[in-house]
Amino acid sequence: MIIQQAKEVLKIEAQSILDLTERIGPEFKKAVDIILHAKGRVILTGMGKSGLVARKISATLNSTGTSSLFLHPAEAIHGDLGMVTPNDVILAISNSGHTAEINRILPIVKDMEAKIILFTGGLDSPMARESDVVIDVGVEREACPLGLAPTASTTAALAMGDALAVVLLNQRRFNRDDFRRFHPGGSLGERLSFRVKEIMLTDAHIPMVSPGTTIAEAIREINAKGIGATLVCGEEQRLEGIISDGDLRRALIARKEIHSLKVEEIMSSCPKTISENETSIEALGLMEAHGITHLVVVDDHARVKGIVHLHDLLGREGFRINGGIGTPARAHH
Amino acid sequence: MEVLAPPRGLIIELVTPFKRKGEIDEKGLRRLLARVSPSAHGVFLASPRAGEGATLSPALRSDLLRQTMLWMGEKNSLPIFIWVTQGTEEETRKTMLALAEAARETPYRPGIFHVDTPLFYHSNRGLPDLYREICTTAGAPLILHNDPDLIKGLARPFKRHNIRTAILKELCGFPGIAGLIFSGSLDRAHHYQRACRRRPDFRIYDGDEARFLDHPSRSGVVSGGANLAPAAWARIVASSLQPSTDGADYPDRLQQIWDTGSMLHHMRDLYADAPASIIKAVLAGMGVTQPPGQPPENIASVQIVLRQLVSQIK
């Protein structure tokens, strides 16, 4: 009996989500467009359990690149409404569409010309009439007896919120850098908290040639080490320059024959460097600022200690899918 | 045909009060309507279970409809559902026309819905063709009725006891069909729900009170028990249809809702086997209708229900 009852509840809740798949239509797309084109934030609001769902959706939006916050409807009418600007989008959640506290704030928000999106089962409710976009999250059946608590309806609203967040994420072409910004506690974030010395390539893994080496030999070194560049180092591994794939391309465009040239003739003589004690985030920031993919790790006397590539910062596993690089993610010390 | 929007909420499946000679007990009917209508969103006349519709001739159904409409007049805006099904397709059609004619004779206008249990007289095969024709001649919007236990109890039931989901999907596309009263398994309820998705205004009422009490549908419930405890049912329906915004927020609200729901559940178990006779006997005990010609077999249930209702009043 207990298991049967639990199964019935799960079936009802699952059904409530499945039903949404056939009801999603132009209104959903309109909601996505409004949020994508909004200059402000997405402000979630809802009372009771809908309020809890709103809080979770707000958190999901924040984690996936859409700036969002939660506004308690009761606090809103006591001053918090001041946080809303005309550039914001209000996303209200109310199963019935009759929630008194939200009904009181929607006309004010509308006067401010902020857009209103509503998740509701009450498509002909007063709140629906005040809203720019109404997304149907109504359910045919609640799982909880006697209406003691909303169940399937809150599940449906929560799932629709996830759908919205993921679609927005994809529409914004959310990339790994964004992910790192919002997930410092995740595996990628954890990787970016490493010191440079923990992830740099060292010793025999450093692509390196001496001054006077021909470009042909430098290309062989670049190929052998597989990170798209080689350092040019003098005595005691003092850094003198770097030759990257980009340098080679530019040289080829400028001159037909480059194989017999010396590395000094085409190398960049002031490569960007970093200390081995800096964090990976610092390294990533430098790469972003200068539009480069390599940083040379040097000590206080400009001696080369290692080299770090963008892939080492973000984890090579993710790049194998696209780039086919097969070297280990972590350095060998 | 312009189709009325069917109501959402508590549809009370009215028992049919009779005099000793078998005519409609007009005074009893009025007292009953006065008792239940403040709590109802609609009344269902001559239903096959509590309303004993299967024993009512077309003339008696017309009389019942006429009396109800006269009592309601123009003041009361409750929609009326009435069971039109007879033993054959032809008789059902005649009953629909007779009821439509009776409806035209009174000033009552809020809306009449013909409730039809198609598998009572017709198999699934060819149902869409049948309804395509009925919808043009019925004179009132239709509510389908699916009740597998009722069909199983027939002398010669059809092979299938439920309207097939694919058939319902097709019927749902007819604007003249406004909803469905559903009894059956939860899985079938989900299938039906999916089949009718494209009609957001299509109502699927719970025909099984116990199902509604456990997992309420958003269209509402058809309840025979509401003859006995209309206010309690109205309260539970209101709570179930709007879980988070049910009126006053007093401290023991949840406890009271739970207690009321449990009482209705228990009461339903007492009359479920013979709803018409037990409910009528209780109503007679309360002085609402005339005592039945023969007392119900399960007189103990009647006494328990009566005691429960009295304790509620106290």
XYZ file of C-alpha atoms in Angstrom:
647
model
C 0.000 0.000 0.000
C 2.772 2.421 0.930
C 4.781 1.655 -2.190
C 1.653 1.844 -4.331
C 0.795 5.258 -2.939
C 4.330 6.481 -3.550
C 4.205 5.192 -7.126
C 0.938 7.013 -7.729
C 2.405 10.274 -6.498
C 5.463 9.873 -8.717
C 3.298 9.003 -11.722
C 1.141 12.078 -11.206
C 4.163 14.326 -10.859
C 5.901 12.782 -13.878
C 2.729 13.211 -15.880
C 2.510 16.850 -14.900
C 5.921 17.444 -16.467
C 5.210 15.363 -19.560
C 2.062 17.390 -20.132
C 4.158 20.529 -20.351
C 6.069 19.211 -23.347
C 3.004 19.455 -25.520
C 1.940 22.835 -24.200
C 5.215 24.631 -24.806
C 4.773 26.947 -27.760
C 5.197 30.494 -29.006
C 4.664 31.946 -25.543
C 7.755 30.187 -24.262
C 9.793 31.482 -27.180
C 8.473 34.963 -26.512
C 9.576 34.689 -22.880
C 13.070 33.633 -23.960
C 13.282 36.553 -26.391
C 12.188 39.036 -23.737
C 14.826 37.831 -21.296
C 17.561 37.685 -23.918
C 16.873 41.249 -24.992
C 16.406 42.629 -21.485
C 19.113 44.956 -20.254
C 18.245 44.273 -16.625
C 17.807 41.192 -14.468
C 15.175 38.510 -14.216
C 13.325 39.047 -10.945
C 11.511 35.976 -9.660
C 8.550 36.284 -7.357
C 6.031 33.926 -5.781
C 4.299 33.225 -2.469
C 4.481 30.137 -0.290
C 5.732 27.051 -2.104
C 5.655 28.901 -5.401
C 8.032 31.321 -3.720
C 10.383 28.474 -2.904
C 10.213 27.318 -6.514
C 10.909 30.891 -7.627
C 13.997 30.991 -5.410
C 15.322 27.803 -6.957
C 14.705 29.009 -10.508
C 16.448 32.270 -9.656
C 19.457 30.305 -8.408
C 19.485 28.192 -11.568
C 19.337 31.278 -13.776
C 22.235 32.845 -11.884
C 24.295 29.676 -12.301
C 23.679 29.579 -16.013
C 24.463 33.100 -17.038
C 21.202 34.982 -16.525
C 21.394 37.576 -13.793
C 18.498 37.034 -11.436
C 17.197 37.711 -7.965
C 14.183 36.822 -5.842
C 11.652 39.399 -4.729
C 9.272 38.431 -1.921
C 5.832 39.777 -2.881
C 4.980 40.768 0.691
C 8.273 42.611 1.123
C 7.839 44.177 -2.307
C 4.882 46.261 -1.210
C 6.833 47.416 1.830
C 9.688 48.910 -0.116
C 11.539 46.115 -1.888
C 9.787 46.997 -5.122
C 12.430 49.692 -5.363
C 14.859 47.068 -6.605
C 12.861 46.695 -9.831
C 13.879 48.832 -12.793
C 12.197 49.266 -16.180
C 14.989 47.182 -17.689
C 14.142 44.145 -15.551
C 11.892 41.226 -16.367
C 9.512 39.972 -13.685
C 8.888 36.226 -13.673
C 5.949 35.548 -11.366
C 4.797 32.082 -10.304
C 1.241 31.425 -9.166
C -0.645 28.202 -9.743
C -4.060 29.815 -9.481
C -3.176 33.234 -10.858
C -5.059 34.760 -7.928
C -2.254 35.299 -5.418
C -3.281 38.532 -3.725
C 0.220 39.752 -2.836
C 1.453 39.402 -6.418
C -1.734 40.883 -7.815
C -0.952 44.030 -5.872
C 2.527 44.489 -7.299
C 1.985 43.557 -10.952
C 0.138 46.774 -11.926
C 2.931 48.834 -10.355
C 5.573 46.850 -12.214
C 3.584 47.245 -15.392
C 3.484 51.017 -14.932
C 7.269 50.934 -14.717
C 7.205 49.235 -18.140
C 9.120 46.223 -16.895
C 8.052 43.094 -18.769
C 6.055 40.458 -16.887
C 6.223 36.724 -17.515
C 3.813 34.509 -15.594
C 3.974 30.782 -14.862
C 0.425 29.761 -13.976
C -2.384 27.272 -14.353
C -4.934 30.096 -14.276
C -4.794 31.230 -17.871
C -7.821 33.499 -17.511
C -6.845 34.879 -14.105
C -6.284 38.547 -13.180
C -2.536 37.959 -13.058
C -2.597 36.479 -16.553
C -4.328 39.600 -17.824
C -1.600 41.808 -16.345
C 1.225 39.762 -17.868
C 3.038 40.184 -21.173
C 3.626 36.459 -21.511
C 1.657 33.672 -19.856
C 3.214 30.224 -19.731
C 0.804 27.437 -18.914
C 2.140 25.265 -16.103
C -1.263 24.031 -14.969
C -1.632 20.394 -13.994
C -4.621 18.151 -14.444
C -4.211 16.478 -11.058
C -2.448 17.175 -7.783
C -0.738 14.321 -5.974
C -1.511 15.557 -2.477
C -4.983 14.803 -1.087
C -7.466 17.546 -0.234
C -5.255 20.346 -1.496
C -3.230 20.308 1.691
C -0.152 21.242 -0.290
C 0.589 21.935 -3.951
C 2.626 19.066 -5.347
C 2.408 18.322 -9.060
C 1.813 21.996 -9.801
C 5.009 23.131 -8.063
C 6.935 20.323 -9.770
C 5.652 21.498 -13.143
C 6.624 25.121 -12.432
C 10.070 24.043 -11.305
C 10.633 21.975 -14.440
C 9.468 24.821 -16.658
C 11.953 27.081 -14.895
C 14.736 24.625 -15.652
C 13.642 24.511 -19.292
C 13.802 28.291 -19.440
C 17.252 28.437 -17.831
C 18.742 25.808 -20.121
C 17.300 27.359 -23.272
C 18.621 30.768 -22.219
C 21.993 29.193 -21.522
C 22.135 27.716 -25.015
C 20.883 30.892 -26.619
C 23.612 32.897 -24.970
C 26.184 30.356 -26.194
C 27.355 29.939 -22.647
C 30.987 28.840 -22.750
C 33.447 27.271 -20.365
C 34.822 30.611 -19.239
C 31.344 31.657 -18.158
C 30.901 28.351 -16.421
C 34.109 28.860 -14.474
C 32.950 32.323 -13.392
C 29.762 30.980 -11.929
C 31.062 27.661 -10.586
C 34.219 28.293 -8.564
C 33.249 25.317 -6.421
C 32.797 22.918 -9.328
C 35.455 20.661 -10.863
C 36.425 23.301 -13.378
C 36.509 25.949 -10.701
C 38.606 23.637 -8.583
C 41.071 23.243 -11.434
C 41.328 26.998 -11.807
C 42.206 27.366 -8.151
C 45.500 25.447 -8.686
C 48.838 27.216 -8.608
C 50.548 27.513 -11.979
C 53.348 25.207 -10.804
C 50.798 22.442 -10.237
C 49.625 22.349 -13.824
C 52.492 23.692 -15.950
C 54.510 21.505 -18.290
C 58.055 21.070 -17.065
C 61.433 19.565 -17.966
C 61.349 17.429 -21.101
C 57.747 18.454 -21.805
C 58.766 22.078 -22.410
C 59.226 22.759 -26.132
C 62.551 24.540 -26.327
C 65.216 25.423 -28.907
C 68.423 27.451 -28.726
C 69.113 30.716 -30.533
C 70.567 30.004 -33.970
C 68.309 26.999 -34.519
C 66.662 26.845 -37.956
C 62.939 27.223 -38.341
C 62.773 23.680 -39.726
C 64.146 22.313 -36.442
C 61.855 24.587 -34.431
C 58.835 23.196 -36.316
C 59.973 19.666 -35.478
C 60.175 20.638 -31.776
C 56.700 22.213 -31.917
C 55.324 19.031 -33.464
C 57.078 16.823 -30.943
C 55.791 18.640 -27.847
C 52.323 19.227 -29.250
C 51.305 22.537 -27.702
C 51.619 24.758 -30.738
C 54.718 26.737 -29.762
C 58.358 26.480 -28.780
C 60.482 28.650 -26.520
C 63.802 30.067 -27.564
C 66.158 29.895 -24.582
C 69.790 30.863 -24.115
C 72.201 29.846 -21.385
C 70.702 28.565 -18.114
C 67.362 28.386 -19.865
C 67.004 32.167 -19.902
C 64.037 33.121 -21.983
C 64.781 34.946 -25.210
C 61.632 34.479 -27.212
C 58.788 32.249 -28.345
C 57.654 30.961 -31.713
C 54.015 30.012 -31.937
C 51.945 28.566 -34.764
C 50.755 32.117 -35.390
C 54.335 33.372 -35.801
C 54.961 30.628 -38.360
C 51.831 31.493 -40.319
C 52.692 35.155 -40.393
C 56.249 34.361 -41.552
C 54.963 32.104 -44.314
C 52.671 34.825 -45.566
C 55.507 37.374 -45.536
C 58.193 35.101 -47.094
C 57.874 32.084 -49.321
C 60.763 30.127 -47.849
C 61.248 30.115 -44.078
C 62.750 26.708 -43.334
C 66.320 27.894 -43.500
C 65.744 31.054 -41.430
C 67.019 31.284 -37.863
C 64.527 31.355 -35.014
C 65.583 34.832 -33.930
C 64.316 36.210 -37.242
C 60.684 35.452 -36.598
C 60.317 34.852 -32.841
C 58.362 37.123 -30.524
C 61.081 38.450 -28.312
C 58.965 39.528 -25.336
C 56.726 36.599 -24.511
C 54.230 36.993 -21.664
C 55.453 35.361 -18.490
C 54.071 34.394 -15.129
C 55.438 33.207 -11.822
C 54.937 29.582 -10.874
C 53.288 30.704 -7.623
C 50.444 32.552 -9.321
C 47.012 30.928 -9.565
C 45.546 29.443 -12.694
C 42.837 32.089 -12.663
C 45.545 34.747 -12.849
C 47.109 32.902 -15.771
C 43.769 32.657 -17.523
C 43.201 36.376 -17.005
C 46.543 37.190 -18.618
C 45.774 34.969 -21.587
C 42.379 36.609 -22.029
C 43.842 40.099 -21.700
C 46.512 39.521 -24.329
C 44.648 37.152 -26.598
C 47.242 34.398 -26.269
C 47.150 30.710 -25.436
C 50.598 30.220 -23.847
C 52.346 31.684 -20.852
C 55.992 31.048 -20.039
C 56.679 30.329 -16.385
C 59.915 31.960 -15.270
C 61.745 32.558 -12.017
C 63.050 35.890 -10.750
C 66.056 35.647 -13.070
C 64.015 35.033 -16.238
C 64.958 31.365 -16.253
C 62.314 29.117 -17.743
C 60.625 26.841 -15.208
C 57.801 25.648 -17.398
C 55.113 26.575 -19.846
C 51.370 26.629 -19.406
C 48.820 26.332 -22.183
C 45.167 27.366 -22.087
C 44.208 23.687 -22.324
C 46.115 22.933 -19.145
C 44.085 25.518 -17.303
C 40.721 24.238 -18.443
C 41.538 20.529 -18.541
C 42.540 18.693 -21.641
C 39.773 16.102 -21.351
C 37.266 18.680 -22.522
C 39.409 19.605 -25.497
C 40.093 16.095 -26.723
C 36.556 16.040 -28.020
C 37.240 19.007 -30.241
C 40.939 19.250 -30.676
C 42.340 15.765 -30.319
C 45.160 16.728 -28.001
C 46.331 13.633 -26.214
C 48.829 14.754 -23.594
C 48.063 14.433 -19.897
C 46.247 17.301 -18.263
C 48.609 17.588 -15.313
C 52.275 18.384 -15.533
C 55.014 15.896 -14.765
C 57.341 17.142 -12.081
C -23.696 25.506 -32.082
C -22.196 27.801 -29.464
C -20.822 25.605 -26.715
C -21.117 26.656 -23.096
C -18.007 26.421 -20.986
C -18.606 23.655 -18.458
C -18.161 24.680 -14.827
C -15.145 23.808 -12.745
C -15.627 22.526 -9.213
C -18.275 20.558 -7.356
C -20.943 18.943 -9.520
C -23.496 17.421 -7.184
C -24.961 14.160 -8.419
C -28.494 14.680 -7.155
C -30.514 11.737 -5.884
C -33.957 11.595 -7.438
C -36.677 11.971 -4.805
C -39.777 9.930 -5.557
C -43.248 9.802 -4.128
C -44.608 6.432 -3.149
C -46.282 5.999 -6.524
C -43.102 6.705 -8.446
C -43.626 10.333 -9.506
C -41.014 12.985 -8.810
C -41.325 14.286 -5.252
C -41.441 17.972 -6.158
C -41.291 19.294 -2.609
C -38.479 16.948 -1.713
C -36.623 17.965 -4.877
C -36.949 21.659 -3.991
C -35.762 21.081 -0.446
C -32.836 19.120 -1.785
C -31.949 21.799 -4.345
C -32.196 24.491 -1.681
C -29.894 22.401 0.484
C -27.175 21.716 -2.078
C -27.163 24.578 -4.557
C -25.311 27.135 -2.386
C -22.362 24.735 -2.325
C -22.493 23.481 -5.920
C -20.998 24.618 -9.193
C -23.461 22.421 -11.041
C -26.056 19.730 -10.416
C -26.206 16.392 -12.183
C -29.721 15.004 -12.627
C -30.738 11.404 -13.281
C -27.169 10.135 -12.980
C -26.845 6.380 -13.474
C -25.740 5.758 -9.886
C -26.990 8.159 -7.209
C -29.681 9.545 -9.518
C -31.048 6.117 -10.567
C -31.095 7.363 -14.145
C -31.255 3.902 -15.675
C -34.704 3.405 -14.133
C -36.075 6.768 -15.277
C -38.178 6.978 -18.417
C -37.614 9.891 -20.827
C -40.831 11.439 -19.490
C -39.624 11.274 -15.883
C -36.249 12.738 -16.851
C -37.982 15.579 -18.671
C -40.159 16.167 -15.618
C -37.118 16.141 -13.339
C -35.346 18.624 -15.595
C -38.409 20.844 -15.829
C -38.923 20.901 -12.061
C -35.282 21.700 -11.461
C -35.246 24.491 -14.010
C -38.447 25.960 -12.594
C -37.016 25.987 -9.095
C -33.846 27.615 -10.284
C -35.689 30.109 -12.461
C -33.640 32.999 -13.635
C -31.985 33.778 -10.319
C -29.902 30.686 -9.873
C -27.121 30.382 -12.382
C -26.147 26.782 -11.703
C -25.537 24.729 -14.838
C -27.474 21.480 -15.021
C -26.036 18.178 -16.165
C -28.547 15.497 -17.072
C -27.941 11.881 -18.030
C -29.459 11.188 -21.433
C -28.342 7.616 -22.008
C -30.885 4.902 -22.761
C -30.574 1.260 -23.754
C -30.177 1.996 -27.451
C -28.759 4.639 -29.703
C -32.208 5.547 -30.988
C -33.762 5.887 -27.533
C -30.831 7.982 -26.378
C -31.268 10.295 -29.303
C -34.996 10.640 -28.571
C -34.275 11.383 -24.929
C -31.849 14.124 -25.901
C -34.441 15.736 -28.141
C -37.156 15.446 -25.482
C -34.907 17.049 -22.883
C -33.895 19.815 -25.275
C -37.588 20.461 -25.892
C -38.337 20.520 -22.141
C -35.477 22.964 -21.637
C -36.977 25.386 -24.112
C -40.237 25.573 -22.116
C -38.745 27.379 -19.103
C -37.035 30.723 -18.576
C -33.940 28.990 -17.202
C -30.897 29.852 -19.325
C -27.587 29.242 -17.511
C -26.818 26.057 -19.360
C -27.725 22.424 -19.726
C -25.221 19.684 -20.496
C -26.292 16.273 -21.748
C -24.253 13.537 -20.115
C -23.945 10.411 -22.200
C -22.374 7.043 -21.368
C -21.765 5.784 -24.906
C -20.599 2.286 -24.013
C -23.981 1.715 -22.383
C -25.474 1.199 -25.842
C -22.666 1.387 -28.403
C -19.213 -0.102 -28.854
C -16.102 1.976 -29.441
C -16.262 1.168 -33.124
C -18.008 3.963 -34.984
C -18.389 6.261 -31.966
C -16.909 9.286 -33.748
C -19.429 8.928 -36.557
C -22.256 8.627 -34.042
C -21.209 11.754 -32.149
C -20.556 13.701 -35.322
C -24.248 13.297 -35.999
C -25.442 13.693 -32.404
C -23.530 16.934 -31.952
C -25.533 18.537 -34.736
C -28.923 17.509 -33.352
C -28.563 17.213 -29.565
C -29.563 20.770 -28.734
C -27.126 20.940 -25.824
C -23.407 20.456 -25.297
C -22.372 16.948 -24.384
C -20.359 15.597 -21.503
C -19.078 12.056 -22.037
C -19.233 9.594 -19.191
C -16.725 6.779 -18.756
C -17.544 4.308 -16.010
C -16.112 0.805 -16.540
C -17.833 -0.680 -13.468
C -21.201 0.502 -14.731
C -20.568 -1.098 -18.132
C -19.335 -4.357 -16.583
C -22.615 -4.587 -14.693
C -24.736 -4.574 -17.849
C -26.463 -7.766 -18.925
C -24.554 -7.799 -22.227
C -21.547 -5.550 -21.841
C -19.376 -4.663 -24.781
C -15.908 -6.166 -24.997
C -14.292 -2.914 -23.877
C -15.501 -1.211 -20.718
C -13.728 2.068 -21.337
C -13.784 4.550 -24.178
C -10.614 3.867 -26.129
C -8.042 6.630 -25.757
C -7.666 7.080 -29.519
C -11.441 7.410 -29.840
C -11.559 9.976 -27.047
C -8.810 11.934 -28.757
C -10.960 12.135 -31.859
C -14.127 12.987 -29.912
C -12.280 15.693 -28.070
C -11.914 17.493 -31.364
C -15.695 17.943 -31.633
C -16.637 21.385 -30.319
C -20.028 20.040 -29.192
C -18.353 17.756 -26.647
C -17.346 19.824 -23.663
C -15.953 17.350 -21.162
C -15.797 13.927 -19.598
C -16.821 12.427 -16.291
C -14.165 9.857 -15.622
C -13.986 6.789 -13.449
C -11.237 4.238 -13.911
C -7.568 3.654 -13.266
C -5.047 6.392 -12.689
C -3.062 5.263 -15.724
C -6.113 5.614 -17.921
C -6.756 9.036 -16.434
C -3.283 10.063 -17.600
C -3.883 8.660 -21.070
C -7.182 10.516 -21.364
C -5.563 13.671 -20.092
C -2.935 13.426 -22.826
C -5.589 12.712 -25.444
C -7.483 15.891 -24.560
C -4.554 18.260 -24.200
C -5.305 20.229 -27.308
C -8.572 21.389 -25.746
C -7.616 23.506 -22.713
C -11.311 24.153 -22.010
C -12.131 20.433 -21.984
C -13.111 19.359 -18.471
C -12.233 15.956 -17.078
C -14.210 15.537 -13.869
C -13.440 12.838 -11.356
C -16.447 10.538 -11.305
C -14.876 8.634 -8.433
C -15.092 10.636 -5.219
C -12.353 8.607 -3.541
C -9.962 9.383 -6.385
C -10.703 13.070 -6.074
C -10.146 13.016 -2.334
C -6.776 11.313 -2.834
C -5.476 13.049 -5.964
C -7.824 15.858 -7.012
C -8.228 16.713 -10.682
C -8.315 20.376 -11.564
C -11.681 20.191 -13.309
C -13.492 19.042 -10.195
C -15.588 16.138 -8.987
C -19.008 14.661 -9.524
C -20.186 13.802 -6.028
C -23.214 11.938 -4.744
C -22.037 12.351 -1.184
C -22.519 16.090 -1.536
C -26.278 15.461 -1.225
C -25.512 14.696 2.392
C -22.680 17.063 3.234
C -22.666 19.781 0.574
C -20.769 22.384 2.563
C -18.056 19.920 3.558
C -17.617 18.830 -0.052
C -17.557 22.425 -1.236
C -14.817 23.185 1.241
C -12.719 20.235 0.144
C -13.212 21.036 -3.532
C -12.218 24.666 -2.982
C -9.152 23.577 -1.075
C -8.236 20.983 -3.693
C -8.592 23.270 -6.686
C -6.595 26.089 -5.140
C -4.234 24.424 -2.675
C -2.390 27.511 -1.536
C -5.075 30.155 -1.478
C -8.023 28.651 0.334
C -9.642 31.483 2.223
C -8.850 32.291 5.815
C -5.492 31.332 7.149
C -6.347 30.170 10.640
C -3.953 28.045 12.674
C -5.668 24.648 12.474
C -6.851 25.001 8.883
C -4.864 21.996 7.673
C -6.173 19.870 10.525
C -9.744 20.867 9.763
C -9.315 20.128 6.050
C -7.781 16.776 6.897
C -10.591 15.894 9.315
C -13.265 16.946 6.826
C -11.616 14.961 4.041
C -11.325 11.899 6.241
C -14.984 12.167 7.236
C -16.058 12.382 3.571
C -13.818 9.448 2.705
C -15.359 7.362 5.469
C -18.876 8.392 4.553
C -18.245 7.510 0.931
C -17.174 4.015 1.958
C -20.517 3.601 3.714
C -22.746 4.493 0.755
C -20.504 3.395 -2.156
C -22.242 0.034 -2.635
C -25.738 1.441 -2.908
C -25.463 5.218 -3.132
C -29.022 6.000 -4.187
C -30.829 4.010 -1.524
C -28.497 4.865 1.355
C -28.224 8.567 0.548
C -31.980 8.827 0.115
C -32.620 7.024 3.357
C -30.289 9.414 5.170
C -31.941 12.419 3.521
C -35.324 11.041 4.561
C -33.979 10.655 8.090
C -33.015 14.318 7.984
C -36.471 15.284 6.749
C -35.314 16.484 3.342
C -37.132 13.926 1.209
C -39.922 11.423 1.699
C -38.945 8.070 3.195
C -38.287 5.448 0.523
C -40.928 2.831 -0.150
C -38.588 0.136 1.042
C -35.819 0.743 3.586
C -32.309 0.077 2.226
C -30.761 -3.289 2.938
C -27.793 -1.785 4.704
C -29.678 0.168 7.340
C -26.596 0.162 9.598
C -24.716 2.329 7.099
C -27.589 4.773 7.051
C -27.502 5.065 10.803
C -23.737 5.602 10.875
C -23.916 8.282 8.191
C -26.734 9.989 10.032
C -24.772 9.956 13.273
C -21.742 11.400 11.460
C -23.761 14.195 9.939
C -25.357 15.019 13.278
C -21.921 15.119 14.918
C -20.756 17.475 12.171
C -23.631 19.822 12.906
C -22.820 19.770 16.616
